[in-house]
XYZ file of C-alpha atoms in Angstrom:
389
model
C -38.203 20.922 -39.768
C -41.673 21.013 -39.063
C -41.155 22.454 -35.581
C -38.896 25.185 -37.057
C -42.016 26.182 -39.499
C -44.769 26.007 -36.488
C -42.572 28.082 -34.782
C -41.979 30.488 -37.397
C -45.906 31.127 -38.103
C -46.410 31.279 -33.877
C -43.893 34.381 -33.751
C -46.085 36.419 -36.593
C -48.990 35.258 -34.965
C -48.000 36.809 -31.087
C -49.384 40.482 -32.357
C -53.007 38.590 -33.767
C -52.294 39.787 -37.544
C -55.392 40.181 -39.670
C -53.585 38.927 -42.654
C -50.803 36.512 -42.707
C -48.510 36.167 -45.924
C -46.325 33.362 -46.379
C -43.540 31.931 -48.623
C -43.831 28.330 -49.131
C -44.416 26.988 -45.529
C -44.031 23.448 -46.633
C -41.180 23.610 -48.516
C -38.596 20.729 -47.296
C -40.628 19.615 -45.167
C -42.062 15.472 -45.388
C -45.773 14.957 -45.558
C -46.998 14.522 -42.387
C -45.185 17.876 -41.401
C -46.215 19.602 -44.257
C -50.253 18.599 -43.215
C -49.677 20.093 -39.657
C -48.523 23.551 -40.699
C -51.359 23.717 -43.302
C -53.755 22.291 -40.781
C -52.630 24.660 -38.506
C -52.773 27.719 -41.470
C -56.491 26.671 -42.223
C -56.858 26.859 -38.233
C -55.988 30.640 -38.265
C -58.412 31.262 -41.353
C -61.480 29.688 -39.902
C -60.730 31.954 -36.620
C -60.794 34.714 -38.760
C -57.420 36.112 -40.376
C -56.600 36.127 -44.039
C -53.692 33.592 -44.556
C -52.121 33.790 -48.155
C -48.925 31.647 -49.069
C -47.222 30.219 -51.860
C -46.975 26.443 -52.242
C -45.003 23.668 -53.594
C -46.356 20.759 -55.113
C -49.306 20.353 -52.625
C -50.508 17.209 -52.066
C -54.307 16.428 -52.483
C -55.269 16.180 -48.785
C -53.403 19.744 -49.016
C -55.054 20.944 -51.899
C -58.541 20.302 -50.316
C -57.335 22.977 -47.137
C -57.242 25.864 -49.661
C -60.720 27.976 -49.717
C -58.951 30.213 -52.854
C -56.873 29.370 -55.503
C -54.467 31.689 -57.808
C -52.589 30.667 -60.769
C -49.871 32.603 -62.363
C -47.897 32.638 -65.116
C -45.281 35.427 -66.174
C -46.895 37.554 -63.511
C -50.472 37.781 -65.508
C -53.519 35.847 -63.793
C -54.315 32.088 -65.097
C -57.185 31.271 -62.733
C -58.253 33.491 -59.577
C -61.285 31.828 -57.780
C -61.975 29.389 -55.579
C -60.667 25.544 -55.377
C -63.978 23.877 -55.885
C -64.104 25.752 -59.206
C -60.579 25.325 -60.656
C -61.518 22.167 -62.403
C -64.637 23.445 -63.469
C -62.823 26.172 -64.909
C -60.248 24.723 -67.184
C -62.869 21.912 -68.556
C -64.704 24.759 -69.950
C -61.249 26.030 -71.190
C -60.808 22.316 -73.341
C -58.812 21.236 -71.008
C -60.651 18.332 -68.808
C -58.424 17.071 -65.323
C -58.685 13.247 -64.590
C -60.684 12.144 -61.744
C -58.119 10.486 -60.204
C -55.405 13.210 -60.510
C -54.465 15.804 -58.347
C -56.203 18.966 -59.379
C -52.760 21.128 -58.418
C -50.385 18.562 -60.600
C -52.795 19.118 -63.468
C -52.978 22.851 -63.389
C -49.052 22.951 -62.678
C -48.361 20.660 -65.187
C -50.593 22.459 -67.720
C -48.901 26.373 -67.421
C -45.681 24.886 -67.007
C -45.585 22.784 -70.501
C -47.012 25.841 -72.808
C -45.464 29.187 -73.035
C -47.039 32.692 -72.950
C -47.933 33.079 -76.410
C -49.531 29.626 -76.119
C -51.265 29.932 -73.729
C -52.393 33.054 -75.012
C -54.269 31.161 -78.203
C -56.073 29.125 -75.720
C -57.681 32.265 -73.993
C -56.700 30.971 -70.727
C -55.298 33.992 -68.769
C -57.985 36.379 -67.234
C -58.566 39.700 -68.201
C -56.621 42.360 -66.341
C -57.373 44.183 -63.754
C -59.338 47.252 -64.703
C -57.018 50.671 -65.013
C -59.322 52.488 -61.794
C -58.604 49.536 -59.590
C -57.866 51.384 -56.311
C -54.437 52.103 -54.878
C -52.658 49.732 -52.622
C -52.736 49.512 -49.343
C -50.146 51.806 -47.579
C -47.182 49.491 -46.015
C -46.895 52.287 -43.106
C -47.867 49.794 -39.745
C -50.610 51.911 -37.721
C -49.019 53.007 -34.208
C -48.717 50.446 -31.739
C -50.275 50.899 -28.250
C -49.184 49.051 -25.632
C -50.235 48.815 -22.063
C -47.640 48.183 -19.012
C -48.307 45.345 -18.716
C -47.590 43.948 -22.063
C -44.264 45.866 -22.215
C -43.303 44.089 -19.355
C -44.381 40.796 -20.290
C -42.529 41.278 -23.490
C -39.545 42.303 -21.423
C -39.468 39.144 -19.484
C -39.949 36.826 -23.048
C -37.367 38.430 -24.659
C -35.391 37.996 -21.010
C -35.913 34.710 -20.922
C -35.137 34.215 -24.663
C -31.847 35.521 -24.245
C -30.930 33.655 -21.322
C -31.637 30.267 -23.170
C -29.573 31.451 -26.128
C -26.552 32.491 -23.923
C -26.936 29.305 -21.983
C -27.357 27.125 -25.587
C -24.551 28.793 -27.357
C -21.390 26.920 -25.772
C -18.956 27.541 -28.627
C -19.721 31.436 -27.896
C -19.801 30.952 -24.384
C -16.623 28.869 -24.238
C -14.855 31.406 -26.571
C -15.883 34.587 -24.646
C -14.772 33.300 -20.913
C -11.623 30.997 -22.271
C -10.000 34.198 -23.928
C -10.821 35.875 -20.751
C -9.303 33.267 -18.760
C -5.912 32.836 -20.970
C -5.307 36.336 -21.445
C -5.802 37.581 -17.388
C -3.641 34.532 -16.768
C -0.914 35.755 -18.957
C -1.002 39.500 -17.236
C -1.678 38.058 -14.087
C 1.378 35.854 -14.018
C 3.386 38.663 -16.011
C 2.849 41.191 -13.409
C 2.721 38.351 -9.965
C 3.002 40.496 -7.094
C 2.981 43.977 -8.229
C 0.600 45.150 -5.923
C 2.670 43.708 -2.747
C 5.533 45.816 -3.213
C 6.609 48.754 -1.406
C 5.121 51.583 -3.315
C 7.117 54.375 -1.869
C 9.592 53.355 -4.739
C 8.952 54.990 -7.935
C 10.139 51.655 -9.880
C 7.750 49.718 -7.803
C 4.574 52.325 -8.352
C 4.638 52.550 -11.314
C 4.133 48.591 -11.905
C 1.639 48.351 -9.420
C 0.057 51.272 -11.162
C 0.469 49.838 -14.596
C -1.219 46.456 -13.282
C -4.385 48.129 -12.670
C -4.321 49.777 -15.492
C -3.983 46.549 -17.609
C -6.526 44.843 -15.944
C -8.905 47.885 -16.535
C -7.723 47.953 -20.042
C -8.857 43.927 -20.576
C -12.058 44.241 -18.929
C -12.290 47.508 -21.347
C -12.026 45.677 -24.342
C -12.777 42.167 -23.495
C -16.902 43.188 -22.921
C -16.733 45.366 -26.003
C -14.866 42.742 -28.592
C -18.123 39.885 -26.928
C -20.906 42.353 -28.093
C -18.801 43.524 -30.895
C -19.119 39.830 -32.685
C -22.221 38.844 -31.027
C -25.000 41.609 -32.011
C -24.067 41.979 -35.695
C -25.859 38.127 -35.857
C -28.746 39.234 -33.684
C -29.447 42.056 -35.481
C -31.599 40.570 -38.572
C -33.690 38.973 -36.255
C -34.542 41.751 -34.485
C -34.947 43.897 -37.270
C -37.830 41.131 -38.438
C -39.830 40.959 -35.683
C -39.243 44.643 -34.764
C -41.150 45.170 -38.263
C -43.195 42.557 -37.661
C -45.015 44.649 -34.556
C -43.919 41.612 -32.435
C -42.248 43.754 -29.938
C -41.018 47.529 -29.490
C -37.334 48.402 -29.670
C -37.233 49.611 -26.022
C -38.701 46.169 -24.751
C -35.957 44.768 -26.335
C -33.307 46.446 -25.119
C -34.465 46.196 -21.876
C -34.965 42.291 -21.494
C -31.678 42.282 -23.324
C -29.961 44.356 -20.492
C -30.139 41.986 -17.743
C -28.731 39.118 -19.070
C -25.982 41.109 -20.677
C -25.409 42.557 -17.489
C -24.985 39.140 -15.891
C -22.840 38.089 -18.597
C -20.761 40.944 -17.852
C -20.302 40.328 -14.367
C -19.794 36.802 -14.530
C -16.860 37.947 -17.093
C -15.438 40.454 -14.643
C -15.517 38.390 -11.463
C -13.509 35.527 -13.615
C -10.730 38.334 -13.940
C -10.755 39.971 -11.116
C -10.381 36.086 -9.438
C -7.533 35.309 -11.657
C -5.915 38.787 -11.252
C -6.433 39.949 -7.597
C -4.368 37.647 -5.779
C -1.447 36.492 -8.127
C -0.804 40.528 -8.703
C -1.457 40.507 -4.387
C -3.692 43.795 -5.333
C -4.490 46.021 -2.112
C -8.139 47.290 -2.899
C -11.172 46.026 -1.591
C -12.569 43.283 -3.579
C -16.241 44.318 -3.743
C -15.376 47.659 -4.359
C -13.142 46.754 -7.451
C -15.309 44.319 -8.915
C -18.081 46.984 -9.005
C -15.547 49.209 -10.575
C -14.743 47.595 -13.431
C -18.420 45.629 -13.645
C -19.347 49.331 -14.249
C -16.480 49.672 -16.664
C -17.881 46.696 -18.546
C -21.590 48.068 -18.740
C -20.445 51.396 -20.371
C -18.179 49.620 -22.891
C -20.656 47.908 -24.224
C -23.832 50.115 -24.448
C -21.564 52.215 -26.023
C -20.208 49.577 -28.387
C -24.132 48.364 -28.976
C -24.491 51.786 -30.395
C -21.771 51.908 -32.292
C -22.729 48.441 -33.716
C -26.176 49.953 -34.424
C -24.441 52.884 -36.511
C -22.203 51.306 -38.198
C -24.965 48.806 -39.592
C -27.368 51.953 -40.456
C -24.481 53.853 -42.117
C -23.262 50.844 -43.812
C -26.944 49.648 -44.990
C -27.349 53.600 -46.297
C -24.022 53.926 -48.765
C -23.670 50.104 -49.522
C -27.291 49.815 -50.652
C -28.121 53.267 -51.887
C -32.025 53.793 -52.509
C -34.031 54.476 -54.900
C -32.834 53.513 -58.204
C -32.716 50.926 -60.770
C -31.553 47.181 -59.184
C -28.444 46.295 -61.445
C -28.894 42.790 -59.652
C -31.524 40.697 -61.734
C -31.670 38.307 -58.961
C -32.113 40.093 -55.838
C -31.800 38.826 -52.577
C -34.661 37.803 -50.978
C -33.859 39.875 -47.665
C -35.903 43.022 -47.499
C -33.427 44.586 -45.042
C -30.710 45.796 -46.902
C -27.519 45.247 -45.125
C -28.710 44.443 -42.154
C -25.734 42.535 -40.699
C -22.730 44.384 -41.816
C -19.463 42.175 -41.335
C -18.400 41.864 -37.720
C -14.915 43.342 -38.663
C -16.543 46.661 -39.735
C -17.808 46.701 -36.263
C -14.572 45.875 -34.209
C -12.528 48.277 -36.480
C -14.142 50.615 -34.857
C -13.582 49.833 -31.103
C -9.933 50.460 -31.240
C -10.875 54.413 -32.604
C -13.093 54.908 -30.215
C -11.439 53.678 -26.979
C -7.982 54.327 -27.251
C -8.547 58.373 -27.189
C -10.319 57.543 -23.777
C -7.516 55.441 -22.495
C -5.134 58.318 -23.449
C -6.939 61.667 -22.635
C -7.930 59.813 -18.737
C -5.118 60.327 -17.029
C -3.581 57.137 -17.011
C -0.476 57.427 -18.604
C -0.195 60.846 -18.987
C -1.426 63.630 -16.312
C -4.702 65.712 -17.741
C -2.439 69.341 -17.103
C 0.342 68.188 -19.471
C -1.458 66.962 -22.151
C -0.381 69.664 -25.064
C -3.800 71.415 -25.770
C -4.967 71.465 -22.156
C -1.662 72.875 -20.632
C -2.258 75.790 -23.838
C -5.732 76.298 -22.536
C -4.854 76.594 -18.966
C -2.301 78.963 -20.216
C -4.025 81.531 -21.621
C -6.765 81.524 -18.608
C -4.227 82.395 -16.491
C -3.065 85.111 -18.440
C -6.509 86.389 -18.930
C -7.085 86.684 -15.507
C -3.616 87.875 -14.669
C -4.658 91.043 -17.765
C -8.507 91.331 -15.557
C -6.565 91.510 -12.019
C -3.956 94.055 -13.611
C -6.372 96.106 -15.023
């Protein structure tokens, strides 16, 4: 637990923020956690950033960290000043804390056990802020600059982060390469030998011929359906720290790439091993597995951008803005819908590949599909009528 939250403030600390905001950093966490991540908070003050947070039920040795103190209650202002004055404060207000009890307990304790109205009588809220106070600050991030050789070294974290989370991820892993394995087996073993046959038969052709184009069709959809169910999850996270100035979106995508890449080729050398033999294909080896490695890539840049569509088009009519929130407990995620369902994303790899698979050539020649054979048609008679004339 406490690693998790040291973690958590590192990553907003990578672009040196001059103000860090935080939402109960201690929360679930035992004691002696709980004192490292303040100790490291008041760390990052003294070296000069603003660090404000909420906390829950601080301890004294926490209590004595804080340099400023604010107390609210139904959103108007019960103390704003510093900790050393606190108690000073509310023994001026009647209300005189115990030496030996913790100054945070006894504020707590006091706004918790008197309502608004109450507390009201006892003049202890502050006055308001005054009706000129200026505007706030404008939650547009200045633009980034970056030299070359920070993208890079953000392209080779974010590399090496998604190396150890393909490596660390075994039930995805196992998943991804077993259905690959099972389901080139089946085909494989379906079609055994299709490629040794004598080819000058039509019957014998066209299974060889509808081999290959199986095993292109599983490579097709086998890298698409693994990014398909595996970037809708990613996609929060990057969102956050994309926000967060911790790294631009082309960085990203480009430490992302290799080990995608790699993924992909490990994926299509496991069925082009399982296929090539047991269907006793004819083409060179290399040359196929660069094929349909190829195949692969395309599949899925094109199915990350679907999957980046699909969760901006969801996010835009499922969470229309502005306008009243019927929800009187909103979520806490700012994003709005930013990881649709993964079935909104696969629905739409089927629409978007098939009409490739059947406009190709594969199963149908390009001159007699219907609305090519009426276009090549009427050029010929147009320049039959221009030779005429």
């Amino acid at each position: 637990g406490g690693q998790r939250k040291r973690v958590s403030v590192a990553v907003e600390l990578v672009t040196h923020p001059k103000m860090l905001f935080l939402d109960e950093p201690t929360s679930g966490l035992d004691s002696a956690s709980a004192a490292q991540v303040v100790d490291l908070l008041k760390s990052i003050s003294v070296a000069g950033a603003t660090v404000a947070c909420t906390i829950h039920q601080p301890s004294s040795e926490l209590f004595e960290l804080f340099d400023w103190v604010i107390l609210l209650k139904a959103g108007r202002v019960v103390y704003d000043g510093t900790r050393a004055n606190m108690v000073e404060y509310f023994s001026n207000k009647g209300f005189m804390c115990p030496s030996d009890y913790n100054p945070a307990d006894y504020a707590m304790d006091l706004i918790a056990e008197r309502d608004e109205d109450k507390l009201d009588e006892l003049d202890v809220f502050q006055p308001a802020p005054r009706e000129d106070a200026p505007e706030p600050f404008s939650a547009v991030a200045p633009t980034r600059s970056v030299s070359v050789s920070d993208f890079f070294l953000e392209c080779s974290w974010i590399m090496d982060r998604e190396a150890k989370h393909w490596m660390r991820d075994t039930n995805a892993l196992g998943a991804r390469y077993g259905v690959c394995i099972f389901l080139n087996l089946i085909i494989a073993l379906i079609l055994q030998g299709v490629g040794g046959r004598d080819d000058t038969d039509s019957d014998n052709l066209a299974g060889h011929f509808g081999g290959v184009v199986m095993v292109a069709v599983m490579v097709m959809f086998g890298t698409a359906q693994a990014l398909a169910t595996e970037f809708p999850l990613q996609r929060p996270t990057f969102l956050r720290e994309y926000v967060a100035d911790t790294y631009s979106a082309a960085a990203y995508f480009l430490g992302k790439t290799p080990v995608e890449a790699a993924s992909l080729l490990l994926q299509t050398a496991l069925t082009l091993v399982i296929t090539y033999w047991i269907m006793e294909l004819r083409g060179n080896f290399g040359y196929l597995l660069l094929a349909w490695w190829a195949l692969g890539l395309s599949c899925s840049a094109t199915t990350l951008i679907v999957g980046c569509a699909v969760a901006d088009v969801c996010g835009l009519y499922l969470n229309p803005s502005p306008g009243p929130n019927p929800n009187p407990n909103p979520s806490p995620n700012p994003y709005p819908n930013p990881n649709p369902k993964v079935r909104e994303i696969v629905e739409f790899i089927s629409p978007l590949f098939v009409p490739q698979i059947l406009f190709v050539g594969f199963f149908i020649r390009v001159n007699d599909i219907p609305v090519s054979r009426t276009r090549t048609r009427t050029r010929t008679r147009t320049r039959t009528r221009t030779r005429t004339r």
